[in-house]
Amino acid sequence: MAATSLSHLYGQLSSNNICSPPILNRSRSFYRPIVSMTTIMEQQNKSYWAAIETQIDTHLKKSMPIRPPTSVFVPLHHLTFSASKSTAPPLCIAACELVGGFADDAVTAASAIHLMHAAAFTHQHLQLSDGPMHEGSTVEHMFKPNIELLTPDGMVPFGFELLGLSEQAQKNSDRILRVIIEISRAVGSQGVVDGMYQEILHGKLKGVDDEEMMMYVCEKKEGELHACAGACGAILGGGSEEEIEKLRKYGFYVGMIQGMLNGIGKNKQERFEIVKKLKDLALKELELFQGKNVDQISTLLEM
Amino acid sequence: MAATSLSHLYGQLSSNNICSPPILNRSRSFYRPIVSMTTIMEQQNKSYWAAIETQIDTHLKKSMPIRPPTSVFVPLHHLTFSASKSTAPPLCIAACELVGGFADDAVTAASAIHLMHAAAFTHQHLQLSDGPMHEGSTVEHMFKPNIELLTPDGMVPFGFELLGLSEQAQKNSDRILRVIIEISRAVGSQGVVDGMYQEILHGKLKGVDDEEMMMYVCEKKEGELHACAGACGAILGGGSEEEIEKLRKYGFYVGMIQGMLNGIGKNKQERFEIVKKLKDLALKELELFQGKNVDQISTLLEM
């Protein structure tokens, strides 16, 4: 998706900040309803997403028990579970269910997406010789920089290994290969890494008009990762090509909203107008699924 | 392969150094014959390996042209081709040919293995806030640390993307999935990353008896990467399970020899005795292929 595809939404924006994923409350659930009033419906949604989150955590813990050499596996475990929670992995499972698949079909892909996210999160906060990667980072460092450098280097291939070893790889090798390509692109040099690059290169230029760059970084770091999650869930659930593309676009809007509401400058009033428009666009993508249970997946727009 | 599997070879070793991949002459060919006398046979071998090396470089250059955003693709290109050359990628192609496959069947896997090696090489020389990762590193840094951190984060998924998109993935998806698992394991937390961890944790402890640790690091960083390369080549060439396992073991010994002859402490006399024994073990693995053209692949033992 081109950087300019959403530029019409940003006419009113006057922020010079670059959006970033949330860096506080990193171990808490990703579920943060915008409206504080608790209703029965809200509780049900909370339970739905909490159950998915538990399923992903359980799958990851089972897949990577702490074992020798503990000097490797203790940091791997810690950095995997202490990274901020992203909405992308649960979206992957919800998309799979929406097209008629089972949650189990997508749990490995969701776990792999979390590993990629946790690896990027850890490197984003690494202490380099010319200063920290992320300005104003409040992340506590449990390990020395060399360990925080190398551990994510193990997380990323581990995510691909999980996909290759999954039950789906036996049953539907073509689907898993497609998911491997989707995830590679979303997290690599044309995806999350590109967003992190541009954030570094342009993020510190104060006083310049970088609204478009902020949008580009948001698209790369959050939009495309969530788009990938939606598409992967639909692929693994056996969705049609049309369903896959609709859930890719839905995921993209969810990611953009997450980036805008939880990144730097998240309390700017102008953002709420843009988020409202993004929500409308997202809901439009779900129209294809009329008659199916779209209520659950659409509550991601309220988080 | 367990760390102790080769411990009987190390009885005479008195070095306290930890082996490392070569860090000098990083852009030169990996072909460095031990015997200086030039013969016709040696020239033929040189041409054989040079042709394979060119094939891998050409494949990589075609797969990753420099394109916008150049801030991402120029460092990606530079760090991919300026990393030290490893014998693992060409071994992958030679193994494929030995079992009756075509070089083209293995060139994508060989390219992916080079990308993983180049990513590890770049992170190994990264400038962190508490000092460089690699003591005594003479590598020139063309880019700032944040770029040298992020670029390899793009290289690794790109390697998996290449595999997923390869012609082999269409024809033999099961073989490619198997190769993805092999490469993930060899470069991840139980492979190269483990070796780099242990090198950091133990490498600076002078005066202690770390012969066994040196062997372990060599196994993880070089032995298992080359074992993976041999196995992947045989898998992609359609080799039998026995052939795959023989070429895995052959690759392991080649990698150990490379680590011992080109790493720190490479001029120690004691090493030549051990290397001689490793060569005998390696040649034994090739006995299965009697009657086939083992001459070419066995010249890796002279490099």
Coordinates of C-alpha atoms in Angstrom, one line a residue:
Chain A
M1 CA 0.0 0.0 0.0
A2 CA 1.5 3.3 -1.1
A3 CA 2.5 6.0 1.5
T4 CA 0.2 8.4 -0.1
S5 CA -2.9 6.2 0.0
L6 CA -4.2 7.8 3.2
S7 CA -2.7 11.3 2.7
H8 CA -6.2 12.9 2.2
L9 CA -6.9 12.0 5.9
Y10 CA -4.0 14.0 7.2
G11 CA -4.9 17.5 5.9
Q12 CA -5.9 18.7 9.4
L13 CA -2.9 17.2 11.2
S14 CA -0.3 19.5 12.6
S15 CA 1.9 17.2 14.6
N16 CA 5.7 16.9 13.9
N17 CA 6.0 13.7 15.8
I18 CA 6.6 10.3 14.4
C19 CA 4.2 7.6 15.7
S20 CA 5.6 4.6 17.5
P21 CA 4.2 1.5 19.2
P22 CA 3.3 1.8 22.8
I23 CA 6.2 1.6 25.2
L24 CA 4.5 1.8 28.5
N25 CA 2.6 -0.9 30.3
R26 CA 4.4 -3.3 28.1
S27 CA 3.4 -6.5 29.9
R28 CA -0.3 -5.6 30.1
S29 CA -3.0 -6.9 27.8
F30 CA -3.4 -5.0 24.5
Y31 CA -7.1 -4.6 25.4
R32 CA -7.7 -1.0 26.3
P33 CA -11.3 0.1 25.5
I34 CA -11.5 3.7 24.6
V35 CA -14.9 4.1 26.3
S36 CA -14.5 3.5 30.1
M37 CA -18.2 2.5 30.7
T38 CA -18.3 -1.2 31.3
T39 CA -21.1 -3.0 29.6
I40 CA -22.0 -6.7 29.3
M41 CA -21.0 -6.6 25.6
E42 CA -17.7 -5.0 26.5
Q43 CA -17.0 -7.8 29.0
Q44 CA -17.8 -10.4 26.5
N45 CA -15.4 -8.8 24.0
K46 CA -12.8 -8.6 26.7
S47 CA -13.2 -12.3 27.4
Y48 CA -12.9 -13.1 23.7
W49 CA -9.7 -11.3 23.2
A50 CA -8.3 -12.4 26.5
A51 CA -8.9 -16.0 25.5
I52 CA -7.1 -15.5 22.2
E53 CA -4.2 -13.8 24.0
T54 CA -3.9 -16.7 26.4
Q55 CA -4.0 -19.2 23.6
I56 CA -1.0 -17.4 21.9
D57 CA 1.0 -17.2 25.1
T58 CA 0.3 -20.8 25.9
H59 CA 1.4 -21.9 22.4
L60 CA 4.6 -19.8 22.7
K61 CA 5.4 -21.1 26.2
K62 CA 4.9 -24.7 25.1
S63 CA 7.1 -24.1 22.0
M64 CA 10.0 -22.5 23.8
P65 CA 10.4 -24.0 27.3
I66 CA 13.4 -22.7 29.3
R67 CA 16.1 -25.3 28.8
P68 CA 19.9 -25.5 28.5
P69 CA 21.7 -23.4 27.5
T70 CA 19.8 -21.1 30.0
S71 CA 22.1 -18.2 29.1
V72 CA 20.3 -18.3 25.7
F73 CA 16.8 -19.4 26.6
V74 CA 16.2 -17.2 29.7
P75 CA 16.7 -14.0 27.8
L76 CA 14.7 -15.4 24.8
H77 CA 11.8 -16.2 27.1
H78 CA 12.0 -12.9 29.0
L79 CA 12.2 -10.7 25.9
T80 CA 9.5 -12.6 24.1
F81 CA 7.0 -12.1 26.9
S82 CA 8.0 -8.6 28.2
A83 CA 7.6 -6.9 24.8
S84 CA 4.6 -4.7 24.4
K85 CA 1.5 -6.6 23.2
S86 CA 0.4 -5.9 19.7
T87 CA -3.1 -6.3 18.3
A88 CA -1.7 -8.0 15.2
P89 CA -1.4 -11.6 16.5
P90 CA -5.0 -11.8 17.9
L91 CA -6.3 -10.2 14.7
C92 CA -4.7 -13.1 12.8
I93 CA -6.7 -15.7 14.8
A94 CA -10.0 -13.6 14.6
A95 CA -9.6 -13.3 10.8
C96 CA -9.1 -17.1 10.6
E97 CA -12.3 -17.7 12.5
L98 CA -14.3 -15.2 10.5
V99 CA -13.7 -17.0 7.3
G100 CA -14.7 -20.3 8.9
G101 CA -11.4 -21.7 10.1
F102 CA -10.5 -22.8 13.6
A103 CA -8.3 -20.8 16.0
D104 CA -5.8 -23.6 16.1
D105 CA -5.2 -23.2 12.4
A106 CA -3.8 -19.7 12.9
V107 CA -2.2 -19.9 16.4
T108 CA 1.3 -20.7 15.1
A109 CA 1.2 -17.8 12.6
A110 CA -0.1 -15.5 15.4
S111 CA 2.8 -16.7 17.6
A112 CA 5.3 -16.1 14.8
I113 CA 3.9 -12.6 14.3
H114 CA 4.3 -11.9 18.0
L115 CA 8.0 -13.1 17.9
M116 CA 8.7 -10.8 14.9
H117 CA 7.1 -7.9 16.8
A118 CA 9.0 -8.7 20.0
A119 CA 12.3 -8.9 18.1
A120 CA 11.7 -5.5 16.5
F121 CA 10.6 -4.0 19.8
T122 CA 13.8 -5.2 21.5
H123 CA 16.1 -3.9 18.8
Q124 CA 14.2 -0.6 18.8
H125 CA 15.2 0.0 22.4
L126 CA 18.8 -1.3 22.1
Q127 CA 21.6 0.8 23.6
L128 CA 24.0 1.6 20.7
S129 CA 27.4 3.3 20.9
D130 CA 25.9 6.6 19.5
G131 CA 22.9 6.5 21.8
P132 CA 19.7 4.6 22.3
M133 CA 17.7 3.7 19.2
H134 CA 14.5 5.1 20.5
E135 CA 14.5 8.6 21.9
G136 CA 12.8 8.9 25.3
S137 CA 12.6 5.2 25.8
T138 CA 11.5 4.2 29.3
V139 CA 12.1 0.5 28.7
E140 CA 14.1 -1.3 31.5
H141 CA 17.0 -3.3 30.3
M142 CA 17.3 -6.6 32.1
F143 CA 20.2 -7.8 30.0
K144 CA 23.4 -6.3 28.6
P145 CA 23.2 -4.8 25.1
N146 CA 25.0 -7.7 23.4
I147 CA 22.4 -10.1 24.7
E148 CA 19.6 -7.8 23.7
L149 CA 21.1 -7.7 20.3
L150 CA 21.5 -11.4 19.8
T151 CA 18.3 -12.7 21.4
P152 CA 16.0 -11.2 18.7
D153 CA 18.4 -12.6 16.1
G154 CA 17.2 -16.0 17.4
M155 CA 13.5 -15.0 17.7
V156 CA 13.0 -14.3 14.0
P157 CA 14.3 -17.6 12.6
F158 CA 12.5 -19.4 15.5
G159 CA 9.2 -17.9 14.2
F160 CA 9.9 -19.3 10.7
E161 CA 10.9 -22.6 12.2
L162 CA 7.5 -22.8 14.1
L163 CA 5.7 -22.2 10.8
G164 CA 7.7 -24.9 9.0
L165 CA 7.0 -27.4 11.8
S166 CA 3.3 -26.6 12.2
E167 CA 0.5 -29.0 11.7
Q168 CA -0.7 -26.8 8.9
A169 CA 2.6 -27.3 7.1
Q170 CA 1.8 -31.0 6.8
K171 CA -1.8 -30.5 5.7
N172 CA -1.5 -27.3 3.6
S173 CA 2.1 -26.6 2.7
D174 CA 1.1 -24.1 0.1
R175 CA -0.8 -22.0 2.6
I176 CA 2.2 -22.0 5.1
L177 CA 4.6 -21.0 2.3
R178 CA 2.3 -18.2 1.4
V179 CA 2.2 -17.1 5.1
I180 CA 6.0 -17.3 5.3
I181 CA 6.2 -14.9 2.3
E182 CA 3.6 -12.6 3.8
I183 CA 5.3 -12.4 7.2
S184 CA 8.8 -12.0 5.6
R185 CA 7.6 -9.0 3.6
A186 CA 5.7 -7.4 6.4
V187 CA 8.6 -7.5 8.9
G188 CA 11.6 -7.0 6.5
S189 CA 13.3 -4.2 4.6
Q190 CA 10.1 -3.2 2.8
G191 CA 8.0 -3.3 6.0
V192 CA 8.7 -2.8 9.7
V193 CA 12.4 -2.4 9.1
D194 CA 11.7 0.4 6.5
G195 CA 9.4 2.1 9.0
M196 CA 12.1 1.9 11.8
Y197 CA 14.7 3.3 9.3
Q198 CA 12.6 6.3 8.3
E199 CA 11.7 7.0 11.9
I200 CA 15.5 7.2 12.8
L201 CA 16.4 9.2 9.7
H202 CA 13.5 11.7 10.0
G203 CA 12.2 11.4 13.6
K204 CA 14.7 13.8 15.1
L205 CA 14.1 16.6 12.6
K206 CA 12.1 19.0 14.7
G207 CA 10.2 21.8 13.2
V208 CA 9.9 20.4 9.7
D209 CA 6.6 19.3 8.2
D210 CA 6.8 15.6 8.6
E211 CA 3.1 14.7 8.6
E212 CA 3.5 12.6 5.5
M213 CA 6.5 10.8 7.0
M214 CA 4.6 10.1 10.2
M215 CA 1.9 8.5 8.1
Y216 CA 4.5 6.5 6.2
V217 CA 6.2 5.2 9.4
C218 CA 2.7 4.3 10.8
E219 CA 1.9 2.4 7.6
K220 CA 5.1 0.4 7.7
K221 CA 5.4 -0.3 11.4
E222 CA 1.7 -0.9 12.3
G223 CA -0.5 -0.8 9.2
E224 CA 1.3 -3.4 7.1
L225 CA 2.0 -5.7 10.1
H226 CA -1.7 -5.8 10.9
A227 CA -2.6 -6.1 7.2
C228 CA -0.3 -9.2 7.1
A229 CA -1.9 -10.6 10.2
G230 CA -5.4 -10.2 8.7
A231 CA -4.4 -11.8 5.4
C232 CA -2.5 -14.7 7.1
G233 CA -5.5 -15.5 9.3
A234 CA -7.8 -15.6 6.2
I235 CA -5.3 -17.7 4.2
L236 CA -5.0 -20.3 7.0
G237 CA -8.7 -20.4 7.6
G238 CA -9.3 -21.2 3.9
G239 CA -10.8 -17.9 2.9
S240 CA -11.4 -16.9 -0.7
E241 CA -9.0 -14.4 -2.4
E242 CA -11.7 -11.7 -2.0
E243 CA -11.9 -12.5 1.8
I244 CA -8.2 -12.5 2.1
E245 CA -7.9 -9.0 0.5
K246 CA -10.8 -7.6 2.6
L247 CA -9.2 -8.8 5.8
R248 CA -5.8 -7.5 4.7
K249 CA -7.3 -4.0 4.2
Y250 CA -9.3 -4.3 7.5
G251 CA -6.0 -5.2 9.3
F252 CA -4.3 -2.2 7.7
Y253 CA -6.8 0.2 9.1
V254 CA -6.7 -1.4 12.5
G255 CA -2.9 -1.1 12.5
M256 CA -3.1 2.6 11.5
I257 CA -5.6 3.3 14.3
Q258 CA -3.3 1.5 16.8
G259 CA -0.3 3.5 15.6
M260 CA -2.1 6.8 15.9
L261 CA -3.8 6.2 19.2
N262 CA -0.9 4.5 21.1
G263 CA 2.1 6.1 19.5
I264 CA 3.9 9.4 20.3
G265 CA 1.4 12.3 20.2
K266 CA -1.5 10.0 21.0
N267 CA -3.5 12.6 22.9
K268 CA -3.6 15.1 20.0
Q269 CA -7.2 16.0 19.4
E270 CA -6.7 16.1 15.6
R271 CA -6.0 12.4 15.6
F272 CA -9.5 11.4 16.8
E273 CA -11.1 12.9 13.6
I274 CA -8.7 10.8 11.5
V275 CA -9.3 7.7 13.5
K276 CA -13.0 8.1 13.1
K277 CA -12.5 8.1 9.3
L278 CA -10.2 5.1 9.5
K279 CA -12.9 3.2 11.5
D280 CA -15.5 3.9 8.8
L281 CA -13.1 2.6 6.1
A282 CA -12.3 -0.5 8.2
L283 CA -16.0 -1.3 8.8
K284 CA -16.6 -1.0 5.0
E285 CA -14.2 -3.8 4.4
L286 CA -16.2 -6.0 6.7
E287 CA -19.4 -5.6 4.7
L288 CA -18.5 -8.6 2.6
F289 CA -19.0 -10.8 5.7
Q290 CA -22.6 -9.7 6.4
G291 CA -24.4 -12.6 8.0
K292 CA -21.3 -13.9 9.7
N293 CA -20.1 -13.0 13.2
V294 CA -18.3 -9.7 12.5
D295 CA -19.1 -8.3 15.9
Q296 CA -16.1 -9.8 17.6
I297 CA -13.4 -8.8 15.1
S298 CA -14.9 -5.3 14.7
T299 CA -14.4 -4.6 18.4
L300 CA -10.7 -4.3 17.6
L301 CA -11.6 -0.8 16.4
E302 CA -12.6 0.1 19.9
M303 CA -9.3 -0.8 21.5
Chain B
M1 CA 25.7 -32.7 17.2
A2 CA 26.8 -32.6 20.9
A3 CA 29.6 -30.3 22.0
T4 CA 31.5 -33.3 23.2
S5 CA 31.3 -35.3 20.0
L6 CA 34.8 -34.1 18.9
S7 CA 36.4 -33.6 22.3
H8 CA 38.8 -36.6 21.7
L9 CA 40.4 -34.5 19.0
Y10 CA 41.3 -31.7 21.3
G11 CA 43.5 -33.5 23.8
Q12 CA 46.6 -31.8 22.5
L13 CA 45.2 -28.4 22.2
S14 CA 46.5 -25.7 24.5
S15 CA 44.9 -22.5 23.1
N16 CA 42.7 -20.3 25.2
N17 CA 41.3 -18.5 22.3
I18 CA 37.8 -18.8 21.0
C19 CA 37.6 -19.4 17.2
S20 CA 35.8 -16.9 15.0
P21 CA 35.1 -16.6 11.3
P22 CA 37.7 -14.7 9.2
I23 CA 37.5 -10.9 9.6
L24 CA 40.2 -9.8 7.2
N25 CA 40.1 -9.8 3.4
R26 CA 36.3 -9.9 3.8
S27 CA 35.5 -9.1 0.1
R28 CA 37.9 -11.7 -1.3
S29 CA 36.9 -15.1 -2.6
F30 CA 36.7 -17.8 0.1
Y31 CA 39.1 -19.9 -2.1
R32 CA 42.4 -20.0 -0.3
P33 CA 44.3 -23.2 -1.1
I34 CA 46.6 -24.3 1.8
V35 CA 49.3 -25.6 -0.6
S36 CA 50.8 -22.7 -2.6
M37 CA 52.0 -24.8 -5.6
T38 CA 49.7 -24.2 -8.5
T39 CA 48.7 -27.2 -10.5
I40 CA 46.2 -27.7 -13.4
M41 CA 43.9 -29.6 -11.0
E42 CA 44.0 -26.7 -8.5
Q43 CA 43.2 -24.2 -11.3
Q44 CA 40.2 -26.4 -12.3
N45 CA 39.0 -26.5 -8.7
K46 CA 39.4 -22.7 -8.5
S47 CA 37.3 -22.2 -11.6
Y48 CA 34.6 -24.6 -10.3
W49 CA 34.3 -22.7 -7.0
A50 CA 34.6 -19.3 -8.6
A51 CA 31.8 -20.2 -11.0
I52 CA 29.5 -21.2 -8.1
E53 CA 30.4 -18.1 -6.2
T54 CA 29.5 -15.9 -9.2
Q55 CA 26.2 -17.8 -9.6
I56 CA 25.3 -17.0 -6.0
D57 CA 26.3 -13.3 -6.3
T58 CA 24.4 -13.0 -9.5
H59 CA 21.3 -14.5 -8.0
L60 CA 21.5 -12.2 -5.0
K61 CA 22.1 -9.1 -7.1
K62 CA 19.1 -9.9 -9.3
S63 CA 16.9 -10.6 -6.3
M64 CA 17.8 -7.4 -4.5
P65 CA 18.4 -4.5 -6.9
I66 CA 19.1 -1.1 -5.4
R67 CA 15.7 0.6 -5.6
P68 CA 13.8 3.2 -3.5
P69 CA 13.9 3.7 -0.6
T70 CA 17.7 3.9 -1.3
S71 CA 18.3 4.7 2.4
V72 CA 17.2 1.1 3.0
F73 CA 18.5 -0.8 -0.1
V74 CA 22.0 0.8 -0.4
P75 CA 23.1 -0.5 3.1
L76 CA 21.3 -3.8 2.4
H77 CA 23.3 -4.2 -0.8
H78 CA 26.6 -3.1 0.7
L79 CA 26.4 -5.2 3.9
T80 CA 25.3 -8.3 2.0
F81 CA 28.3 -8.2 -0.4
S82 CA 31.0 -6.8 1.9
A83 CA 30.6 -9.5 4.6
S84 CA 33.2 -12.2 4.7
K85 CA 32.7 -15.1 2.3
S86 CA 31.7 -18.4 3.9
T87 CA 32.2 -21.8 2.3
A88 CA 28.7 -22.8 3.4
P89 CA 26.7 -21.4 0.5
P90 CA 28.9 -23.0 -2.3
L91 CA 28.9 -26.2 -0.3
C92 CA 25.1 -26.2 -0.6
I93 CA 25.3 -26.1 -4.4
A94 CA 28.1 -28.7 -4.6
A95 CA 26.1 -31.1 -2.4
C96 CA 23.0 -30.6 -4.6
E97 CA 25.1 -31.5 -7.7
L98 CA 26.7 -34.5 -6.0
V99 CA 23.3 -36.2 -5.4
G100 CA 22.3 -35.6 -9.0
G101 CA 20.5 -32.2 -8.8
F102 CA 21.2 -29.0 -10.8
A103 CA 23.0 -26.0 -9.3
D104 CA 19.9 -23.9 -10.1
D105 CA 17.9 -26.1 -7.6
A106 CA 20.0 -25.0 -4.7
V107 CA 21.1 -21.4 -5.7
T108 CA 18.2 -19.8 -3.7
A109 CA 19.0 -21.8 -0.6
A110 CA 22.7 -20.9 -1.0
S111 CA 21.8 -17.2 -1.3
A112 CA 19.6 -17.4 1.8
I113 CA 22.5 -19.0 3.7
H114 CA 24.8 -16.2 2.6
L115 CA 22.2 -13.6 3.8
M116 CA 22.0 -15.3 7.2
H117 CA 25.8 -15.4 7.4
A118 CA 26.1 -11.7 6.4
A119 CA 23.5 -10.7 8.9
A120 CA 25.3 -12.5 11.7
F121 CA 28.7 -11.1 10.5
T122 CA 27.3 -7.5 10.6
H123 CA 25.7 -7.8 14.1
Q124 CA 28.9 -9.5 15.3
H125 CA 30.8 -6.3 14.6
L126 CA 28.2 -3.8 15.8
Q127 CA 29.2 -0.9 18.0
L128 CA 27.2 -1.2 21.2
S129 CA 27.1 1.2 24.1
D130 CA 29.3 -1.1 26.2
G131 CA 31.8 -1.6 23.5
P132 CA 32.1 -3.5 20.2
M133 CA 30.6 -7.0 20.0
H134 CA 33.8 -8.4 18.6
E135 CA 37.1 -7.8 20.4
G136 CA 39.9 -6.7 18.1
S137 CA 37.5 -6.2 15.2
T138 CA 39.2 -4.5 12.2
V139 CA 36.0 -4.1 10.2
E140 CA 35.4 -0.7 8.7
H141 CA 31.9 0.8 9.5
M142 CA 30.4 2.4 6.4
F143 CA 27.1 3.2 8.2
K144 CA 26.0 4.4 11.6
P145 CA 25.3 1.7 14.3
N146 CA 21.5 2.1 14.0
I147 CA 21.7 1.2 10.3
E148 CA 24.0 -1.7 10.9
L149 CA 21.6 -2.9 13.5
L150 CA 18.5 -2.7 11.3
T151 CA 19.9 -3.8 8.0
P152 CA 20.5 -7.4 9.1
D153 CA 17.0 -7.4 10.6
G154 CA 15.8 -7.1 7.0
M155 CA 18.3 -9.6 5.5
V156 CA 17.1 -12.5 7.6
P157 CA 13.4 -12.4 6.6
F158 CA 14.4 -11.6 3.0
G159 CA 16.3 -14.9 2.9
F160 CA 13.1 -16.7 4.0
E161 CA 11.1 -14.7 1.5
L162 CA 13.4 -15.8 -1.3
L163 CA 12.9 -19.5 -0.4
G164 CA 9.2 -19.1 -0.3
L165 CA 9.1 -17.5 -3.7
S166 CA 11.6 -19.9 -5.3
E167 CA 10.8 -22.1 -8.3
Q168 CA 11.4 -25.1 -6.0
A169 CA 8.6 -23.8 -3.7
Q170 CA 6.2 -24.3 -6.6
K171 CA 7.6 -27.7 -7.6
N172 CA 8.6 -29.2 -4.3
S173 CA 7.0 -27.3 -1.4
D174 CA 7.8 -30.1 1.0
R175 CA 11.5 -29.8 0.3
I176 CA 11.5 -26.0 0.7
L177 CA 9.7 -26.2 4.0
R178 CA 12.3 -28.7 5.2
V179 CA 15.1 -26.3 4.1
I180 CA 13.4 -23.5 5.9
I181 CA 13.4 -25.5 9.1
E182 CA 17.0 -26.6 8.6
I183 CA 18.2 -23.0 8.1
S184 CA 16.1 -21.6 10.9
R185 CA 17.6 -24.0 13.3
A186 CA 21.2 -23.6 12.1
V187 CA 21.1 -19.8 12.4
G188 CA 18.9 -19.4 15.4
S189 CA 19.1 -19.7 19.2
Q190 CA 20.3 -23.3 19.0
G191 CA 22.8 -22.6 16.3
V192 CA 24.9 -19.6 15.2
V193 CA 23.3 -17.3 17.8
D194 CA 24.1 -19.8 20.6
G195 CA 27.8 -19.8 19.4
M196 CA 27.9 -16.0 19.4
Y197 CA 26.4 -15.9 22.9
Q198 CA 28.9 -18.3 24.3
E199 CA 31.8 -16.5 22.6
I200 CA 30.7 -13.3 24.3
L201 CA 30.1 -14.9 27.7
H202 CA 33.4 -16.9 27.7
G203 CA 35.6 -15.3 25.1
K204 CA 37.0 -12.7 27.3
L205 CA 38.0 -15.0 30.2
K206 CA 41.7 -15.2 29.7
G207 CA 43.8 -17.8 31.4
V208 CA 41.1 -20.3 31.9
D209 CA 40.9 -23.7 30.2
D210 CA 38.4 -23.0 27.5
E211 CA 39.4 -25.6 24.9
E212 CA 36.0 -27.3 25.1
M213 CA 34.2 -24.0 24.9
M214 CA 36.3 -23.1 21.8
M215 CA 35.1 -26.3 20.2
Y216 CA 31.5 -25.6 21.1
V217 CA 31.6 -22.2 19.6
C218 CA 33.2 -23.6 16.5
E219 CA 30.5 -26.2 16.2
K220 CA 27.7 -23.7 16.6
K221 CA 29.1 -20.9 14.4
E222 CA 30.7 -22.9 11.6
G223 CA 30.1 -26.6 12.0
E224 CA 26.3 -26.6 12.1
L225 CA 26.0 -23.8 9.5
H226 CA 28.0 -25.9 7.0
A227 CA 26.1 -29.1 8.1
C228 CA 22.9 -27.3 7.3
A229 CA 24.3 -26.2 3.9
G230 CA 25.3 -29.8 3.0
A231 CA 21.9 -31.2 4.1
C232 CA 19.9 -28.5 2.3
G233 CA 21.8 -29.1 -1.0
A234 CA 21.2 -32.8 -0.8
I235 CA 17.5 -32.3 0.1
L236 CA 17.0 -29.9 -2.9
G237 CA 18.9 -32.2 -5.2
G238 CA 16.5 -35.1 -4.4
G239 CA 19.1 -37.1 -2.4
S240 CA 18.1 -40.1 -0.3
E241 CA 17.9 -39.8 3.5
E242 CA 21.3 -41.5 3.8
E243 CA 22.9 -39.1 1.3
I244 CA 21.4 -36.1 3.2
E245 CA 22.9 -37.3 6.5
K246 CA 26.3 -38.1 4.9
L247 CA 26.5 -34.6 3.4
R248 CA 25.3 -33.1 6.7
K249 CA 28.2 -34.7 8.5
Y250 CA 30.6 -33.9 5.7
G251 CA 29.5 -30.2 5.9
F252 CA 30.0 -30.3 9.7
Y253 CA 33.6 -31.3 9.4
V254 CA 34.2 -28.8 6.6
G255 CA 32.8 -26.1 8.9
M256 CA 35.0 -27.2 11.8
I257 CA 38.1 -27.0 9.6
Q258 CA 37.1 -23.6 8.4
G259 CA 36.6 -22.3 12.0
M260 CA 39.9 -23.7 13.1
L261 CA 42.0 -22.6 10.2
N262 CA 40.5 -19.1 9.7
G263 CA 39.5 -18.1 13.2
I264 CA 41.5 -16.5 16.0
G265 CA 44.6 -18.6 16.8
K266 CA 44.6 -19.9 13.2
N267 CA 48.4 -20.3 13.0
K268 CA 48.8 -22.5 16.1
Q269 CA 50.7 -25.6 15.1
E270 CA 48.5 -27.9 17.2
R271 CA 45.5 -27.1 15.0
F272 CA 47.0 -28.7 11.9
E273 CA 47.0 -32.1 13.6
I274 CA 43.4 -31.8 14.5
V275 CA 42.5 -30.5 11.1
K276 CA 44.2 -33.6 9.6
K277 CA 41.9 -35.9 11.7
L278 CA 38.9 -33.8 10.7
K279 CA 39.8 -34.2 7.0
D280 CA 40.0 -38.0 7.4
L281 CA 36.5 -38.0 9.1
A282 CA 35.1 -35.8 6.3
L283 CA 36.5 -38.0 3.5
K284 CA 35.0 -41.1 5.2
E285 CA 31.5 -39.5 4.8
L286 CA 32.1 -39.2 1.1
E287 CA 32.7 -43.0 0.6
L288 CA 29.0 -43.5 0.1
F289 CA 29.3 -41.5 -3.2
Q290 CA 32.0 -43.7 -4.7
G291 CA 31.7 -43.7 -8.5
K292 CA 30.2 -40.2 -8.5
N293 CA 32.2 -37.0 -8.9
V294 CA 33.4 -36.5 -5.4
D295 CA 36.7 -34.8 -6.5
Q296 CA 35.2 -31.3 -6.7
I297 CA 33.3 -31.2 -3.4
S298 CA 36.3 -32.8 -1.5
T299 CA 38.6 -29.9 -2.6
L300 CA 36.7 -27.8 0.0
L301 CA 38.9 -29.6 2.5
E302 CA 42.0 -27.9 0.9
M303 CA 40.7 -24.4 1.3

